[in-house]
Amino acid sequence: MTPVIFVLVILGLVVGTVAGFALKAPLLPDLITEHGRIIDQQLVLTLYITGAIFAIAQLGLAYLIYKHRHRDGVKASYLQGSTKLEYTWTVATLVLFVGLNLMGQGVWAQMHLNEKPARPVNIEVTAMQFKWIFRYPGKDGNLGARAAEYINPAEGNYVGKDPDDANGDDDFQLLSMSVPYGIPVVVDIRSIDVLHGFAVREMRLKQDAVPGLSVNIPFTVEKDGTLEFPLSGNYAADLDKGELPDALKHELNANKLVWKDKASLRALEPGRVWRLTLDPDSINRPYLVKLENGRLNLYRSWYELACMELCGYGHYQMRSQVNVLSPVEYAEFVEKNSP
Amino acid sequence: MSSEAAAEHAVHVHQAPTNPIWRYVFSTDHKVIGIQYWILALVSAFVGMGLSVWFRLHLLNQGHVAQLTDQLSLLVEGSADYNAIKAKIDALQTAWYHMEPSQYLGILTMHGTILVFMVLTTAPMGGFGNYFLPIQVGALDMAFPRLNMLSFWLTFLSFVTLMAAFFVPGGSPNAGWTGYPPLSAVPDSQGNGYQGPGGWGQDLWVLSIAIFCFASLVGAINFIVTTLDLRTKGMTLMRMPLTCWAWFVTAILALLSFAVLLVAGLLLLLDRNLGTSFYVPGDLFVSNKLLVDHKGGSPLLFQHLFWFFGHPEVYIAIVPGMGLASHLLSSFARKPVFGYRAMVYAIFGIGVLGFFVWGHHMFQSGMSPYVAVAFSVMTMVVGVPSAIKTFNWLGTIWGGNIRFQSPMLYALGFVSLFVTGGIGGIFLGQNAVDIYFHDTYFVVGHFHMIMGVAAIFGMFAGTVYWFPKVTGKMMNEPLSQAHFWCTFLGVNVIFIVMHLMGLEGHPRRYSGFAFEFLSSDYMVRMHTIVTHTAIFTASAQVLFLINLVYSLAAGKKAGDNPWESTSLEWATTSPPPFENFKDGVLPEVHHGPYEYSVPDAAKDYIMQHDPPEARPATAPAPH
Amino acid sequence: MSEATAAVAPAEAAPAAAAHGPAHAPAKDDPWYGGRHPFAIDSKKFGMWLFIASDSITFAAILFAYTYVRLSDPDWPLVFNAGSVALSTLMTFVLLTSSLTMVLGVAAANAGKRKQAALWTFATALGGLAFIVIHAWEWSHVIHGLPEGPLPLMWCAFFTATGMHMLHVTVGFFYLTIVGLAYLGGKFKPIDIEVAGLYWHFVDLVWMFVFPMIYLMSTDMTKGFGH
């Protein structure tokens, strides 16, 4: 009886686990960066390989448990090993494991080892308990110098911006991050108190923010948004006028997309692409509405930024967000915010 | 000194003290010390598990709070619906198991520290190793019995120090079991608005770990010397049971790795209390002011030192389980271990390579990305001996005649959990894939699976297997089996679901869910499954307790060798006499440790101390 | 640790083992009784070697920490002058001399000259004491000269590394004194002197890393002998 139960439990374990991974839809959160595609490929490849190893090993165990269960009169074989078999699986696992690992080194090099892209958008990310501060270089493209001695909480200058550096005159800082798509961005990740971790799921980006250290990570966002859901009605005409029809509001609400204050709407490409921003005054969640193949689709273009390294009691609420803008919008964004 | 004098001295030393305090409390008898370690680990395991159930309840609660808060944000303040939901939230936030964020981190830190140090490190080595290493190699006691006693009482002191951290002003430390500075090094760095004085708990935590380092050092020396110096006649290295090999390698790991943890802790203590700056860089802006009394240090230095210990520590927890699994699979499949030598080399391979992979905990830490590549490749290499062991376990039961008694169930469960947990390592060991998984629940699921429950299944296996030897009574078989099935099912559900949550990017160590993607229906459903299963699994441990008490009181009487195993502990009575073997006469070893089903032999198994003739000349040569 | 060897046959009995036949129940006077010495090394001596292995890792970790913080600072200060080098050379000389007296002590103990061995051991302990006294004087001197503000990393490393070493010398002083007295009183054996010697040589060896890494590499000889 026991071997049968064991076989059934292992079968359940294998089926359950494989199903848990296979049925999880989507397997991973939306993907918006270029390098993220390679990470996902590597991850999915690893998932296939390890899934196979998992199933074979567990089912093999179940098979052996059943086949060689105790039966009266049966004597176990006096098998002490097989050098040939052992060499085979040693070499095979070595090649498989190391080979798999080396396949992932390209994307690591792209993120960490290769030369940083020329003329990127530079954004300085400062982590502190329990918020993120993003400093943008303004129109001149250069960030002003910084030093701890200039830190001044009264003026909100946590970054330590040098007031005498002319480069910093048009710098501006915000509590959320806006990046253009299609243009290389380099974030300079740092912390002014304890360890923090910069992480955006959809960007497949993670880097600890370490006090005393500044880590530059390049990335390129390759999508202006990720599909949230298709809109059923045809609201194109209303959207062009800058009005949010009630029917659309209801439809958004029905899809659990809700907001409190108000929404702002403008046409990025009249008749084709509109920017819909929910709660522009407080939370500021930008979406896109696009007319594609005769249908309207709603795209999300904001993503949550989490802290991944234990940083104190407020660790769990150290939240910010990344907004993806078109290059034109980004230029406007810089223009609007530069002092 | 003549050999006669030595023998006389030996007998003199090995007379049981008559005073119960010297016999059972401050005892130098390795068997008593083993039981003391085992009890300490059992108590710690229940404390640690209780803490985890507590914060699982809290987390489930927070999932509901987050969802209700989402609803609340849509409603008009003061409306009837609004007030109803608000009342619900308030009720959840005042539940008895609700925790404040810093309290949550404190409980989390203590859970990790207690389980890693007081359970996973003490039970397999200090508990089973102390009791059975000397008997299995055929010795009267450990090489240094008084140091052995010192080692236990230092561990106990460390345990008391750690527990004291619960009760000091400011509560338990909240920098995680890894205690990363600057959070752990700068008392002021708890963040603006932090309630409570803080500080003391963290100091006690470091102190407890430093004491633990000494205890482990002393224990490790004892184990290594005992293994190499005190083997009985005929017990060559290649005739040692794999359990002894595992304890031997574990002791080497402990000897070399705790020395570094000691330094990591020492420097942390100096940084906290004496104004040094090893881990604290200058210009920190904490508690709304610039910190002026530190400058120049590096938080990454601590991470290097900590993980230089931390990775071997993983093997300290799991390697004894591997040894025991090999031992039991062979014994209950009535078959020699498949590839005994390969198993020995694999254990050594894991031990040696384990010292060169610590950087895989630091891929995203800001460490040089070139170094990360090297660590990543080394990590995949250390997977190879683990894979060899798995293949050889399957090879061991292949062609066997498996007896499904409870020790075997736990051993088979160990193999299954080891496979499942090990596979997560193939993701995390790749620096590229780790970018996504680092510090998510995937990591939590992975390490709980492999160094947590797999190692604990090794302890369950050891307990049921050796209980008859230690107490002279059998454990209740139906109760053991019921406990096995509940626990095996439970832990699989809990930790595989955590892998799935990691796939969704759920961060570790979050005491609440201020994020949209964390309060999604999917996440809350997953949290519900984990919490409910955790309560179920924790309750199932009561079966184990009942079994212990019941068997101790009314268990069936065990013979000297109830499992028909071959190693030397089964050559003596149950329980063994004070001097381990009858009249202190050590058995002489003539056979390998896994001589089961030898062709043409009179019996199903040949014990290690059976006379040479027990093994027929016609049988194939041993490995 | 005196009970350590009690349970095992003495090393000199090991060769006899080879001639011993395969008796199943060895008599109590059998050289196999109570185990054997596979590597023909005394358990206490082996234990001390293992302790040294572990302790050298501890010191290696401290020196690693020192190297790590030093390499990450491009402007590492050279805090010592010729005067400090002269003093630390004197300390080195004292410590190395105590190693020599230790060797003489071990040799005398192995030759059975109990009194002479004890005297050499006490001389070694005195050497250690002299080292501690000079070192403590140097420490107080350094502490008085410390700059205002946060403790510079150089001094953090200096106090930690030399403090840890001084702790070992202090333990060694008491260890040697006790072993010497007990040996003189007939309670301990020559092997105990030898094991203590192992420890003492190790402590000296550690100094041979601390001295160049902490002192010599942080010295600016042009600063002369002043304070």
Coordinates of C-alpha atoms in Angstrom, one line a residue, chain B residues 1-4 6-7 9-11 13-14 140 143-147 217 220-221 224-225 228-237 255-256 259-260 262-263 266-267 270 274-278 292-298 300-301 304-305 308 583-586 588 590 611-613, chain C residues 1-10 12-13 17 20-26 28-48 50-51 53-55 57-59 61-62 64-66 68-69 72 149-153 156-157 160 164 189:
Chain B
M1 CA 53.3 5.6 29.1
S2 CA 52.8 1.9 28.6
S3 CA 49.7 0.7 26.8
E4 CA 48.6 -1.0 29.9
A6 CA 46.6 3.8 28.8
A7 CA 44.0 1.1 29.0
H9 CA 43.3 5.2 32.3
A10 CA 40.7 4.8 29.6
V11 CA 38.6 2.6 31.9
V13 CA 37.8 7.9 32.6
H14 CA 34.9 6.0 31.3
L140 CA 34.5 5.0 23.7
A143 CA 38.3 12.7 21.5
F144 CA 37.8 15.6 23.9
P145 CA 34.8 14.9 26.1
R146 CA 35.2 18.0 28.2
L147 CA 35.5 20.3 25.2
L217 CA 34.8 25.7 16.4
A220 CA 34.3 20.8 14.8
I221 CA 37.8 20.1 16.2
I224 CA 37.6 15.8 13.0
V225 CA 40.0 14.4 15.6
L228 CA 40.6 10.4 12.1
D229 CA 42.1 9.3 15.4
L230 CA 39.6 7.2 17.3
R231 CA 38.4 4.7 14.7
T232 CA 38.5 1.2 15.9
K233 CA 40.6 -1.5 14.4
G234 CA 39.7 -2.3 10.8
M235 CA 37.6 0.9 10.4
T236 CA 39.5 2.2 7.5
L237 CA 38.3 5.5 6.0
L255 CA 36.0 24.7 11.2
L256 CA 36.9 27.0 8.3
A259 CA 36.1 31.5 11.8
V260 CA 35.0 34.1 9.2
L262 CA 33.3 35.4 13.9
V263 CA 35.2 38.2 12.2
L266 CA 33.3 41.1 15.6
L267 CA 33.7 44.0 13.2
L270 CA 33.0 47.2 16.9
L274 CA 33.3 51.4 19.5
G275 CA 33.1 53.8 16.6
T276 CA 35.0 51.9 14.0
S277 CA 33.8 52.2 10.4
F278 CA 34.5 48.8 8.6
V292 CA 29.5 62.3 11.5
D293 CA 31.1 59.6 13.5
H294 CA 31.8 57.1 10.7
K295 CA 33.6 57.3 7.4
G296 CA 35.2 55.2 4.7
G297 CA 33.8 51.7 5.2
S298 CA 32.0 49.4 2.8
L300 CA 29.8 45.0 0.8
L301 CA 32.7 43.9 3.0
H304 CA 31.6 39.1 1.5
L305 CA 32.6 37.9 5.0
F308 CA 31.9 33.2 2.9
D583 CA 32.5 -3.8 29.0
G584 CA 34.2 -1.1 26.9
V585 CA 35.5 -3.8 24.5
L586 CA 35.6 -2.2 21.1
E588 CA 36.8 -5.0 15.4
H590 CA 36.0 -6.6 9.0
P611 CA 33.9 -12.2 11.5
P612 CA 35.7 -12.2 8.1
E613 CA 34.2 -15.6 7.3
Chain C
M1 CA 42.4 18.8 27.4
S2 CA 44.3 16.2 29.4
E3 CA 41.6 13.6 28.9
A4 CA 42.2 13.7 25.2
T5 CA 44.8 11.1 24.8
A6 CA 43.6 9.0 27.7
A7 CA 41.1 7.2 25.5
V8 CA 43.6 6.3 22.8
A9 CA 46.7 4.2 22.7
P10 CA 49.9 6.2 22.9
E12 CA 54.7 4.7 20.4
A13 CA 52.4 1.6 20.6
A17 CA 49.7 -2.9 15.9
H20 CA 48.9 -7.9 15.8
G21 CA 46.7 -10.7 14.5
P22 CA 43.0 -10.5 13.7
A23 CA 41.7 -11.3 17.2
H24 CA 38.0 -10.5 17.5
A25 CA 37.9 -9.3 21.0
P26 CA 41.1 -7.5 21.9
K28 CA 42.6 -4.7 27.5
D29 CA 46.4 -4.7 27.1
D30 CA 46.1 -5.0 23.4
P31 CA 47.6 -2.0 21.6
W32 CA 44.4 -1.7 19.6
Y33 CA 42.4 -1.3 22.7
G34 CA 40.5 1.9 22.8
G35 CA 41.1 2.8 19.2
R36 CA 44.2 3.5 17.2
H37 CA 46.2 6.3 15.6
P38 CA 45.7 6.0 11.9
F39 CA 48.0 9.0 11.3
A40 CA 50.2 8.4 14.3
I41 CA 49.5 11.8 15.7
D42 CA 48.5 12.6 19.2
S43 CA 44.9 13.8 19.4
K44 CA 45.8 16.9 21.4
K45 CA 48.4 17.9 18.9
F46 CA 46.0 17.3 16.0
G47 CA 43.3 19.3 17.8
M48 CA 45.7 22.2 18.2
L50 CA 42.9 22.2 13.6
F51 CA 42.5 25.1 16.0
A53 CA 43.8 26.2 10.9
S54 CA 40.6 27.8 12.0
D55 CA 42.3 30.7 13.8
I57 CA 41.3 31.8 8.8
T58 CA 40.0 34.3 11.5
F59 CA 43.2 36.4 11.1
A61 CA 39.5 37.4 7.4
I62 CA 40.6 40.4 9.6
F64 CA 41.2 40.7 4.3
A65 CA 38.9 43.2 5.8
Y66 CA 41.9 45.6 6.2
Y68 CA 39.5 45.6 1.4
V69 CA 39.0 48.9 3.0
S72 CA 38.9 51.1 -1.7
G149 CA 36.1 63.1 14.6
P150 CA 35.4 59.6 13.2
L151 CA 38.2 57.1 13.9
P152 CA 40.1 56.8 10.6
L153 CA 39.9 53.3 9.0
C156 CA 40.2 50.8 13.0
A157 CA 42.2 48.1 11.2
T160 CA 41.3 45.3 15.5
M164 CA 43.1 40.4 18.2
K189 CA 53.5 15.5 29.9

